[in-house]
Every structure is written in structure tokens, then in C-alpha cells.
PDB file of N, CA and C in Angstrom:
ATOM      1  N   MET A   1     -62.478  43.264-195.157  1.00 49.00           N
ATOM      2  CA  MET A   1     -63.597  42.495-196.340  1.00 49.00           C
ATOM      3  C   MET A   1     -63.208  41.434-197.431  1.00 49.00           C
ATOM      4  N   THR A   2     -62.058  41.596-197.073  1.00 51.00           N
ATOM      5  CA  THR A   2     -60.929  40.302-197.592  1.00 51.00           C
ATOM      6  C   THR A   2     -60.317  38.418-196.442  1.00 51.00           C
ATOM      7  N   ALA A   3     -60.031  38.391-196.996  1.00 53.00           N
ATOM      8  CA  ALA A   3     -58.676  37.385-196.031  1.00 53.00           C
ATOM      9  C   ALA A   3     -57.771  37.681-196.116  1.00 53.00           C
ATOM     10  N   ALA A   4     -57.042  37.802-194.820  1.00 48.00           N
ATOM     11  CA  ALA A   4     -55.383  37.514-194.573  1.00 48.00           C
ATOM     12  C   ALA A   4     -55.107  36.862-195.258  1.00 48.00           C
ATOM     13  N   PRO A   5     -53.298  37.012-196.300  1.00 47.00           N
ATOM     14  CA  PRO A   5     -52.681  35.618-195.989  1.00 47.00           C
ATOM     15  C   PRO A   5     -52.709  35.489-194.876  1.00 47.00           C
ATOM     16  N   GLN A   6     -52.310  34.652-194.457  1.00 45.00           N
ATOM     17  CA  GLN A   6     -51.678  33.701-192.989  1.00 45.00           C
ATOM     18  C   GLN A   6     -50.106  34.661-193.092  1.00 45.00           C
ATOM     19  N   GLU A   7     -49.652  34.090-193.949  1.00 45.00           N
ATOM     20  CA  GLU A   7     -48.195  34.598-193.426  1.00 45.00           C
ATOM     21  C   GLU A   7     -47.995  36.316-193.235  1.00 45.00           C
ATOM     22  N   LYS A   8     -48.557  37.520-193.625  1.00 45.00           N
ATOM     23  CA  LYS A   8     -47.495  38.308-193.661  1.00 45.00           C
ATOM     24  C   LYS A   8     -48.981  38.375-192.430  1.00 45.00           C
ATOM     25  N   ILE A   9     -49.542  37.792-191.402  1.00 40.00           N
ATOM     26  CA  ILE A   9     -50.064  38.641-190.099  1.00 40.00           C
ATOM     27  C   ILE A   9     -49.466  37.934-189.072  1.00 40.00           C
ATOM     28  N   THR A  10     -48.469  39.064-188.111  1.00 44.00           N
ATOM     29  CA  THR A  10     -48.046  39.132-186.579  1.00 44.00           C
ATOM     30  C   THR A  10     -48.450  38.542-185.716  1.00 44.00           C
ATOM     31  N   GLN A  11     -47.581  37.921-184.347  1.00 42.00           N
ATOM     32  CA  GLN A  11     -48.377  37.408-183.591  1.00 42.00           C
ATOM     33  C   GLN A  11     -48.971  38.861-183.184  1.00 42.00           C
ATOM     34  N   LYS A  12     -49.124  39.904-183.441  1.00 52.00           N
ATOM     35  CA  LYS A  12     -49.377  40.561-182.433  1.00 52.00           C
ATOM     36  C   LYS A  12     -50.809  41.948-182.888  1.00 52.00           C
ATOM     37  N   ASP A  13     -51.041  40.906-184.460  1.00 60.00           N
ATOM     38  CA  ASP A  13     -52.422  40.971-185.097  1.00 60.00           C
ATOM     39  C   ASP A  13     -52.865  40.284-184.752  1.00 60.00           C
ATOM     40  N   LYS A  14     -52.924  39.572-184.203  1.00 70.00           N
ATOM     41  CA  LYS A  14     -54.169  38.243-183.057  1.00 70.00           C
ATOM     42  C   LYS A  14     -55.243  38.597-184.923  1.00 70.00           C
ATOM     43  N   PRO A  15     -55.128  37.823-185.280  1.00 91.00           N
ATOM     44  CA  PRO A  15     -56.464  37.553-186.439  1.00 91.00           C
ATOM     45  C   PRO A  15     -57.019  37.024-185.250  1.00 91.00           C
ATOM     46  N   PHE A  16     -58.798  37.049-186.573  1.00 96.00           N
ATOM     47  CA  PHE A  16     -59.670  36.097-186.160  1.00 96.00           C
ATOM     48  C   PHE A  16     -60.494  35.148-186.931  1.00 96.00           C
ATOM     49  N   GLU A  17     -59.405  33.867-186.087  1.00 96.00           N
ATOM     50  CA  GLU A  17     -60.021  32.600-187.453  1.00 96.00           C
ATOM     51  C   GLU A  17     -61.272  32.361-187.923  1.00 96.00           C
ATOM     52  N   VAL A  18     -61.662  31.552-188.747  1.00 97.00           N
ATOM     53  CA  VAL A  18     -63.301  31.212-188.478  1.00 97.00           C
ATOM     54  C   VAL A  18     -63.035  29.874-190.300  1.00 97.00           C
ATOM     55  N   ALA A  19     -63.432  29.560-190.582  1.00 98.00           N
ATOM     56  CA  ALA A  19     -63.374  28.539-191.717  1.00 98.00           C
ATOM     57  C   ALA A  19     -64.915  29.030-192.607  1.00 98.00           C
ATOM     58  N   ILE A  20     -64.903  28.872-193.950  1.00 97.00           N
ATOM     59  CA  ILE A  20     -66.644  29.698-194.434  1.00 97.00           C
ATOM     60  C   ILE A  20     -66.030  28.078-195.525  1.00 97.00           C
ATOM     61  N   ASN A  21     -67.160  27.929-195.353  1.00 97.00           N
ATOM     62  CA  ASN A  21     -67.091  26.553-196.376  1.00 97.00           C
ATOM     63  C   ASN A  21     -66.112  25.612-196.158  1.00 97.00           C
ATOM     64  N   GLY A  22     -65.367  25.092-195.352  1.00 96.00           N
ATOM     65  CA  GLY A  22     -64.774  24.381-195.024  1.00 96.00           C
ATOM     66  C   GLY A  22     -62.906  24.675-195.112  1.00 96.00           C
ATOM     67  N   THR A  23     -63.213  26.216-195.963  1.00 96.00           N
ATOM     68  CA  THR A  23     -61.464  26.820-195.705  1.00 96.00           C
ATOM     69  C   THR A  23     -61.285  27.381-194.330  1.00 96.00           C
ATOM     70  N   GLU A  24     -61.001  26.962-193.984  1.00 96.00           N
ATOM     71  CA  GLU A  24     -59.794  28.160-192.771  1.00 96.00           C
ATOM     72  C   GLU A  24     -59.199  30.004-193.952  1.00 96.00           C
ATOM     73  N   MET A  25     -59.637  30.384-192.515  1.00 95.00           N
ATOM     74  CA  MET A  25     -58.689  32.146-192.494  1.00 95.00           C
ATOM     75  C   MET A  25     -58.810  32.765-191.941  1.00 95.00           C
ATOM     76  N   SER A  26     -57.658  33.695-192.241  1.00 95.00           N
ATOM     77  CA  SER A  26     -57.554  34.710-190.864  1.00 95.00           C
ATOM     78  C   SER A  26     -58.420  36.075-191.721  1.00 95.00           C
ATOM     79  N   LEU A  27     -58.148  36.169-190.370  1.00 95.00           N
ATOM     80  CA  LEU A  27     -59.760  37.257-191.193  1.00 95.00           C
ATOM     81  C   LEU A  27     -58.994  38.850-189.911  1.00 95.00           C
ATOM     82  N   ASP A  28     -58.955  40.604-189.832  1.00 94.00           N
ATOM     83  CA  ASP A  28     -58.326  41.105-189.301  1.00 94.00           C
ATOM     84  C   ASP A  28     -59.753  41.659-188.202  1.00 94.00           C
ATOM     85  N   HIS A  29     -60.727  41.699-188.264  1.00 94.00           N
ATOM     86  CA  HIS A  29     -62.176  42.398-187.952  1.00 94.00           C
ATOM     87  C   HIS A  29     -62.652  41.713-187.537  1.00 94.00           C
ATOM     88  N   ASN A  30     -63.454  41.193-186.361  1.00 94.00           N
ATOM     89  CA  ASN A  30     -65.066  40.461-186.011  1.00 94.00           C
ATOM     90  C   ASN A  30     -66.105  40.639-185.992  1.00 94.00           C
ATOM     91  N   VAL A  31     -66.845  40.788-186.692  1.00 95.00           N
ATOM     92  CA  VAL A  31     -67.399  41.436-187.898  1.00 95.00           C
ATOM     93  C   VAL A  31     -67.646  41.193-188.763  1.00 95.00           C
ATOM     94  N   LEU A  32     -68.853  40.112-189.160  1.00 96.00           N
ATOM     95  CA  LEU A  32     -68.974  39.440-190.579  1.00 96.00           C
ATOM     96  C   LEU A  32     -70.666  40.417-190.864  1.00 96.00           C
ATOM     97  N   THR A  33     -70.354  40.375-192.186  1.00 96.00           N
ATOM     98  CA  THR A  33     -71.857  41.485-192.723  1.00 96.00           C
ATOM     99  C   THR A  33     -72.275  39.431-193.847  1.00 96.00           C
ATOM    100  N   TYR A  34     -73.640  39.636-193.924  1.00 96.00           N
ATOM    101  CA  TYR A  34     -74.589  38.554-194.341  1.00 96.00           C
ATOM    102  C   TYR A  34     -72.811  38.654-196.163  1.00 96.00           C
ATOM    103  N   GLU A  35     -73.361  40.356-196.309  1.00 94.00           N
ATOM    104  CA  GLU A  35     -72.357  40.292-198.523  1.00 94.00           C
ATOM    105  C   GLU A  35     -71.035  40.272-197.807  1.00 94.00           C
ATOM    106  N   GLU A  36     -71.021  40.383-197.232  1.00 96.00           N
ATOM    107  CA  GLU A  36     -69.158  40.101-197.035  1.00 96.00           C
ATOM    108  C   GLU A  36     -68.706  38.425-197.440  1.00 96.00           C
ATOM    109  N   LEU A  37     -69.508  37.759-196.365  1.00 97.00           N
ATOM    110  CA  LEU A  37     -70.099  36.429-196.102  1.00 97.00           C
ATOM    111  C   LEU A  37     -69.799  36.087-197.184  1.00 97.00           C
ATOM    112  N   GLY A  38     -70.626  36.525-197.909  1.00 95.00           N
ATOM    113  CA  GLY A  38     -70.960  36.198-200.241  1.00 95.00           C
ATOM    114  C   GLY A  38     -69.884  36.408-200.411  1.00 95.00           C
ATOM    115  N   GLN A  39     -69.126  37.700-200.867  1.00 95.00           N
ATOM    116  CA  GLN A  39     -68.235  37.579-201.268  1.00 95.00           C
ATOM    117  C   GLN A  39     -66.468  36.527-200.864  1.00 95.00           C
ATOM    118  N   LEU A  40     -67.009  36.883-199.461  1.00 96.00           N
ATOM    119  CA  LEU A  40     -65.755  35.822-199.352  1.00 96.00           C
ATOM    120  C   LEU A  40     -65.912  34.418-199.383  1.00 96.00           C
ATOM    121  N   ALA A  41     -66.979  33.518-200.118  1.00 96.00           N
ATOM    122  CA  ALA A  41     -67.097  32.551-200.443  1.00 96.00           C
ATOM    123  C   ALA A  41     -67.967  31.692-201.341  1.00 96.00           C
ATOM    124  N   HIS A  42     -67.587  33.296-202.579  1.00 94.00           N
ATOM    125  CA  HIS A  42     -67.937  33.037-204.226  1.00 94.00           C
ATOM    126  C   HIS A  42     -66.838  34.338-204.516  1.00 94.00           C
ATOM    127  N   PRO A  43     -66.286  34.471-203.763  1.00 93.00           N
ATOM    128  CA  PRO A  43     -65.738  35.237-204.832  1.00 93.00           C
ATOM    129  C   PRO A  43     -66.153  36.180-206.746  1.00 93.00           C
ATOM    130  N   GLY A  44     -66.763  37.522-207.237  1.00 90.00           N
ATOM    131  CA  GLY A  44     -66.946  37.545-208.317  1.00 90.00           C
ATOM    132  C   GLY A  44     -68.019  37.168-208.960  1.00 90.00           C
ATOM    133  N   HIS A  45     -69.075  37.168-207.484  1.00 87.00           N
ATOM    134  CA  HIS A  45     -70.314  36.601-208.107  1.00 87.00           C
ATOM    135  C   HIS A  45     -71.451  36.952-208.497  1.00 87.00           C
ATOM    136  N   ASP A  46     -72.415  37.222-209.463  1.00 86.00           N
ATOM    137  CA  ASP A  46     -73.453  37.958-208.933  1.00 86.00           C
ATOM    138  C   ASP A  46     -73.842  38.646-208.466  1.00 86.00           C
ATOM    139  N   PRO A  47     -73.988  40.129-208.500  1.00 81.00           N
ATOM    140  CA  PRO A  47     -74.098  41.374-207.105  1.00 81.00           C
ATOM    141  C   PRO A  47     -75.400  40.752-207.316  1.00 81.00           C
ATOM    142  N   GLU A  48     -76.488  40.558-207.883  1.00 85.00           N
ATOM    143  CA  GLU A  48     -78.370  40.028-207.093  1.00 85.00           C
ATOM    144  C   GLU A  48     -78.136  38.752-206.967  1.00 85.00           C
ATOM    145  N   ALA A  49     -77.530  37.713-206.355  1.00 89.00           N
ATOM    146  CA  ALA A  49     -76.654  37.003-206.057  1.00 89.00           C
ATOM    147  C   ALA A  49     -76.741  36.760-204.900  1.00 89.00           C
ATOM    148  N   LYS A  50     -78.418  35.281-204.704  1.00 93.00           N
ATOM    149  CA  LYS A  50     -79.233  35.968-202.650  1.00 93.00           C
ATOM    150  C   LYS A  50     -77.705  34.292-202.282  1.00 93.00           C
ATOM    151  N   PHE A  51     -77.462  34.252-200.986  1.00 94.00           N
ATOM    152  CA  PHE A  51     -76.706  33.437-200.161  1.00 94.00           C
ATOM    153  C   PHE A  51     -77.947  32.741-199.494  1.00 94.00           C
ATOM    154  N   THR A  52     -77.369  31.184-199.405  1.00 95.00           N
ATOM    155  CA  THR A  52     -77.963  30.912-197.726  1.00 95.00           C
ATOM    156  C   THR A  52     -77.025  30.596-196.614  1.00 95.00           C
ATOM    157  N   VAL A  53     -76.753  31.382-195.055  1.00 97.00           N
ATOM    158  CA  VAL A  53     -75.688  31.998-194.310  1.00 97.00           C
ATOM    159  C   VAL A  53     -75.903  30.968-193.117  1.00 97.00           C
ATOM    160  N   THR A  54     -75.153  30.147-193.094  1.00 97.00           N
ATOM    161  CA  THR A  54     -75.864  29.783-191.468  1.00 97.00           C
ATOM    162  C   THR A  54     -74.169  30.028-191.012  1.00 97.00           C
ATOM    163  N   TYR A  55     -74.430  30.181-189.443  1.00 97.00           N
ATOM    164  CA  TYR A  55     -72.988  29.900-188.792  1.00 97.00           C
ATOM    165  C   TYR A  55     -72.910  28.978-187.010  1.00 97.00           C
ATOM    166  N   ARG A  56     -71.214  28.928-186.637  1.00 97.00           N
ATOM    167  CA  ARG A  56     -71.597  27.765-185.049  1.00 97.00           C
ATOM    168  C   ARG A  56     -70.150  28.748-184.712  1.00 97.00           C
ATOM    169  N   ASN A  57     -70.907  28.665-183.445  1.00 96.00           N
ATOM    170  CA  ASN A  57     -70.162  28.424-182.638  1.00 96.00           C
ATOM    171  C   ASN A  57     -69.241  30.333-182.320  1.00 96.00           C
ATOM    172  N   ALA A  58     -70.573  31.147-183.387  1.00 95.00           N
ATOM    173  CA  ALA A  58     -69.891  33.072-182.874  1.00 95.00           C
ATOM    174  C   ALA A  58     -69.968  32.879-181.942  1.00 95.00           C
ATOM    175  N   ASP A  59     -70.194  34.745-181.357  1.00 93.00           N
ATOM    176  CA  ASP A  59     -69.669  35.454-180.142  1.00 93.00           C
ATOM    177  C   ASP A  59     -71.054  35.947-180.000  1.00 93.00           C
ATOM    178  N   PRO A  60     -71.828  35.114-178.540  1.00 91.00           N
ATOM    179  CA  PRO A  60     -72.639  35.611-178.491  1.00 91.00           C
ATOM    180  C   PRO A  60     -72.869  36.627-176.740  1.00 91.00           C
ATOM    181  N   SER A  61     -72.197  37.170-177.128  1.00 86.00           N
ATOM    182  CA  SER A  61     -71.007  38.590-175.766  1.00 86.00           C
ATOM    183  C   SER A  61     -72.332  39.702-176.812  1.00 86.00           C
ATOM    184  N   ARG A  62     -72.108  39.740-177.956  1.00 77.00           N
ATOM    185  CA  ARG A  62     -73.122  40.999-177.578  1.00 77.00           C
ATOM    186  C   ARG A  62     -74.271  40.768-178.716  1.00 77.00           C
ATOM    187  N   GLY A  63     -74.995  40.403-177.652  1.00 81.00           N
ATOM    188  CA  GLY A  63     -76.302  39.741-178.033  1.00 81.00           C
ATOM    189  C   GLY A  63     -77.021  39.215-179.191  1.00 81.00           C
ATOM    190  N   GLY A  64     -76.414  39.139-180.190  1.00 84.00           N
ATOM    191  CA  GLY A  64     -75.883  37.630-181.539  1.00 84.00           C
ATOM    192  C   GLY A  64     -76.038  36.466-180.291  1.00 84.00           C
ATOM    193  N   GLN A  65     -75.772  35.707-181.484  1.00 91.00           N
ATOM    194  CA  GLN A  65     -76.624  33.535-181.193  1.00 91.00           C
ATOM    195  C   GLN A  65     -75.002  33.356-181.232  1.00 91.00           C
ATOM    196  N   LEU A  66     -75.342  31.847-180.378  1.00 94.00           N
ATOM    197  CA  LEU A  66     -73.781  31.222-180.502  1.00 94.00           C
ATOM    198  C   LEU A  66     -74.084  30.812-182.365  1.00 94.00           C
ATOM    199  N   ASN A  67     -75.414  29.771-182.710  1.00 95.00           N
ATOM    200  CA  ASN A  67     -75.229  29.433-182.789  1.00 95.00           C
ATOM    201  C   ASN A  67     -76.734  30.066-184.641  1.00 95.00           C
ATOM    202  N   GLY A  68     -77.493  30.272-185.626  1.00 95.00           N
ATOM    203  CA  GLY A  68     -78.125  30.616-186.240  1.00 95.00           C
ATOM    204  C   GLY A  68     -77.835  31.150-187.709  1.00 95.00           C
ATOM    205  N   THR A  69     -78.959  32.070-188.632  1.00 96.00           N
ATOM    206  CA  THR A  69     -78.509  31.861-189.930  1.00 96.00           C
ATOM    207  C   THR A  69     -78.289  33.395-189.969  1.00 96.00           C
ATOM    208  N   LEU A  70     -78.053  33.782-191.363  1.00 95.00           N
ATOM    209  CA  LEU A  70     -77.977  35.963-191.456  1.00 95.00           C
ATOM    210  C   LEU A  70     -78.682  36.116-193.113  1.00 95.00           C
ATOM    211  N   ILE A  71     -79.332  36.980-192.974  1.00 94.00           N
ATOM    212  CA  ILE A  71     -80.515  37.643-193.928  1.00 94.00           C
ATOM    213  C   ILE A  71     -80.010  38.390-194.077  1.00 94.00           C
ATOM    214  N   ALA A  72     -79.695  39.877-196.058  1.00 93.00           N
ATOM    215  CA  ALA A  72     -79.101  40.225-196.491  1.00 93.00           C
ATOM    216  C   ALA A  72     -79.672  41.497-195.458  1.00 93.00           C
ATOM    217  N   GLY A  73     -77.831  42.764-194.596  1.00 94.00           N
ATOM    218  CA  GLY A  73     -78.266  42.950-193.511  1.00 94.00           C
ATOM    219  C   GLY A  73     -77.743  43.191-192.567  1.00 94.00           C
ATOM    220  N   GLU A  74     -77.225  41.542-192.314  1.00 95.00           N
ATOM    221  CA  GLU A  74     -77.319  41.470-191.377  1.00 95.00           C
ATOM    222  C   GLU A  74     -76.110  40.757-191.167  1.00 95.00           C
ATOM    223  N   LYS A  75     -75.489  41.259-189.135  1.00 95.00           N
ATOM    224  CA  LYS A  75     -74.534  40.916-189.561  1.00 95.00           C
ATOM    225  C   LYS A  75     -74.206  39.794-187.559  1.00 95.00           C
ATOM    226  N   VAL A  76     -72.682  39.204-188.394  1.00 96.00           N
ATOM    227  CA  VAL A  76     -71.952  38.298-186.335  1.00 96.00           C
ATOM    228  C   VAL A  76     -71.415  38.665-186.111  1.00 96.00           C
ATOM    229  N   THR A  77     -71.250  37.741-184.818  1.00 95.00           N
ATOM    230  CA  THR A  77     -69.693  39.358-184.293  1.00 95.00           C
ATOM    231  C   THR A  77     -68.706  37.706-184.107  1.00 95.00           C
ATOM    232  N   VAL A  78     -67.660  37.470-184.139  1.00 96.00           N
ATOM    233  CA  VAL A  78     -67.322  35.682-183.978  1.00 96.00           C
ATOM    234  C   VAL A  78     -66.315  35.713-183.619  1.00 96.00           C
ATOM    235  N   LYS A  79     -65.555  34.708-182.611  1.00 94.00           N
ATOM    236  CA  LYS A  79     -64.936  34.782-181.923  1.00 94.00           C
ATOM    237  C   LYS A  79     -63.605  34.410-182.578  1.00 94.00           C
ATOM    238  N   LYS A  80     -62.050  34.382-181.218  1.00 94.00           N
ATOM    239  CA  LYS A  80     -60.706  34.326-181.739  1.00 94.00           C
ATOM    240  C   LYS A  80     -61.099  33.400-182.917  1.00 94.00           C
ATOM    241  N   LYS A  81     -60.784  32.056-182.279  1.00 95.00           N
ATOM    242  CA  LYS A  81     -61.344  31.351-183.595  1.00 95.00           C
ATOM    243  C   LYS A  81     -62.182  29.920-182.745  1.00 95.00           C
ATOM    244  N   GLY A  82     -62.238  29.278-184.223  1.00 94.00           N
ATOM    245  CA  GLY A  82     -63.300  28.397-184.726  1.00 94.00           C
ATOM    246  C   GLY A  82     -65.304  28.422-184.377  1.00 94.00           C
ATOM    247  N   THR A  83     -64.963  30.197-185.216  1.00 97.00           N
ATOM    248  CA  THR A  83     -66.852  30.030-185.187  1.00 97.00           C
ATOM    249  C   THR A  83     -66.295  29.735-187.309  1.00 97.00           C
ATOM    250  N   THR A  84     -67.520  29.265-187.890  1.00 98.00           N
ATOM    251  CA  THR A  84     -67.314  27.678-188.743  1.00 98.00           C
ATOM    252  C   THR A  84     -68.956  28.592-189.854  1.00 98.00           C
ATOM    253  N   PHE A  85     -68.585  29.305-190.957  1.00 98.00           N
ATOM    254  CA  PHE A  85     -69.999  29.322-192.071  1.00 98.00           C
ATOM    255  C   PHE A  85     -70.552  28.322-193.383  1.00 98.00           C
ATOM    256  N   ASP A  86     -71.310  28.285-193.253  1.00 98.00           N
ATOM    257  CA  ASP A  86     -72.455  27.446-194.495  1.00 98.00           C
ATOM    258  C   ASP A  86     -72.781  28.987-195.454  1.00 98.00           C
ATOM    259  N   VAL A  87     -71.943  29.213-196.358  1.00 97.00           N
ATOM    260  CA  VAL A  87     -72.534  30.320-197.244  1.00 97.00           C
ATOM    261  C   VAL A  87     -72.424  29.792-199.099  1.00 97.00           C
ATOM    262  N   ARG A  88     -74.099  29.253-198.823  1.00 96.00           N
ATOM    263  CA  ARG A  88     -74.622  28.860-200.603  1.00 96.00           C
ATOM    264  C   ARG A  88     -75.627  29.595-201.746  1.00 96.00           C
ATOM    265  N   LEU A  89     -75.027  29.592-202.213  1.00 92.00           N
ATOM    266  CA  LEU A  89     -75.896  30.334-203.465  1.00 92.00           C
ATOM    267  C   LEU A  89     -76.918  30.063-203.275  1.00 92.00           C
ATOM    268  N   THR A  90     -78.070  30.559-202.805  1.00 87.00           N
ATOM    269  CA  THR A  90     -78.845  29.995-203.250  1.00 87.00           C
ATOM    270  C   THR A  90     -80.491  30.207-204.681  1.00 87.00           C
ATOM    271  N   THR A  91     -81.020  28.585-205.097  1.00 68.00           N
ATOM    272  CA  THR A  91     -81.524  28.968-206.311  1.00 68.00           C
ATOM    273  C   THR A  91     -82.637  29.616-207.023  1.00 68.00           C
ATOM    274  N   ARG A  92     -82.865  29.878-208.058  1.00 64.00           N
ATOM    275  CA  ARG A  92     -83.503  31.047-208.383  1.00 64.00           C
ATOM    276  C   ARG A  92     -84.622  30.879-209.513  1.00 64.00           C
ATOM    277  N   SER A  93     -86.130  30.256-208.907  1.00 51.00           N
ATOM    278  CA  SER A  93     -86.849  29.613-210.200  1.00 51.00           C
ATOM    279  C   SER A  93     -86.716  30.658-210.838  1.00 51.00           C
TER     280      SER A  93
END
């Protein structure tokens, strides 16, 4: 669930390189959930917070879409390099 520090990853680990809100991260797994993306983008956020999550350049080979949005409970499979996410806190009235 957390991003792995780049200096601790060896070549054989073959991390998944993603960008979340413009920040590059190395992950040790290729499936990310809506909830996990919220935590990575906004650590320590209110557990009741809602997010708007959009993604680009995901891996559509497992029945997903190349580009799209996620809602609570959904997940997306990322490519080895180049999947990007925009995770924004949604305002509530």
C-alpha cells in the first residue's frame, strides 16, 4: 500500500513506476484500489473523505480501461511504467 523508496529497490524487484498528482512513485504491486490511491495521494486524510480519482495509461489487458475514473471499491491495473493518477479531495456541502 505504501510507495517503496527508490534506493531500496533492486533491479530484480521490477517495480511499477506510477505518478500520483505529479509525484513519481515506485510500487511493488500492479493493482491499486481507490482507497489505496487516496492514502498515497493524501496521507493521514479524514477516513470519511471522498476523492475524485482519474487515471491515464493503465493496463487494459485484464478487462480494464486505458483511461478512466475510479469510485469507492474499484481498482485498476497499472503498467510497469507510465500510469498516471489525479487524486483530488472532493468538497462536500
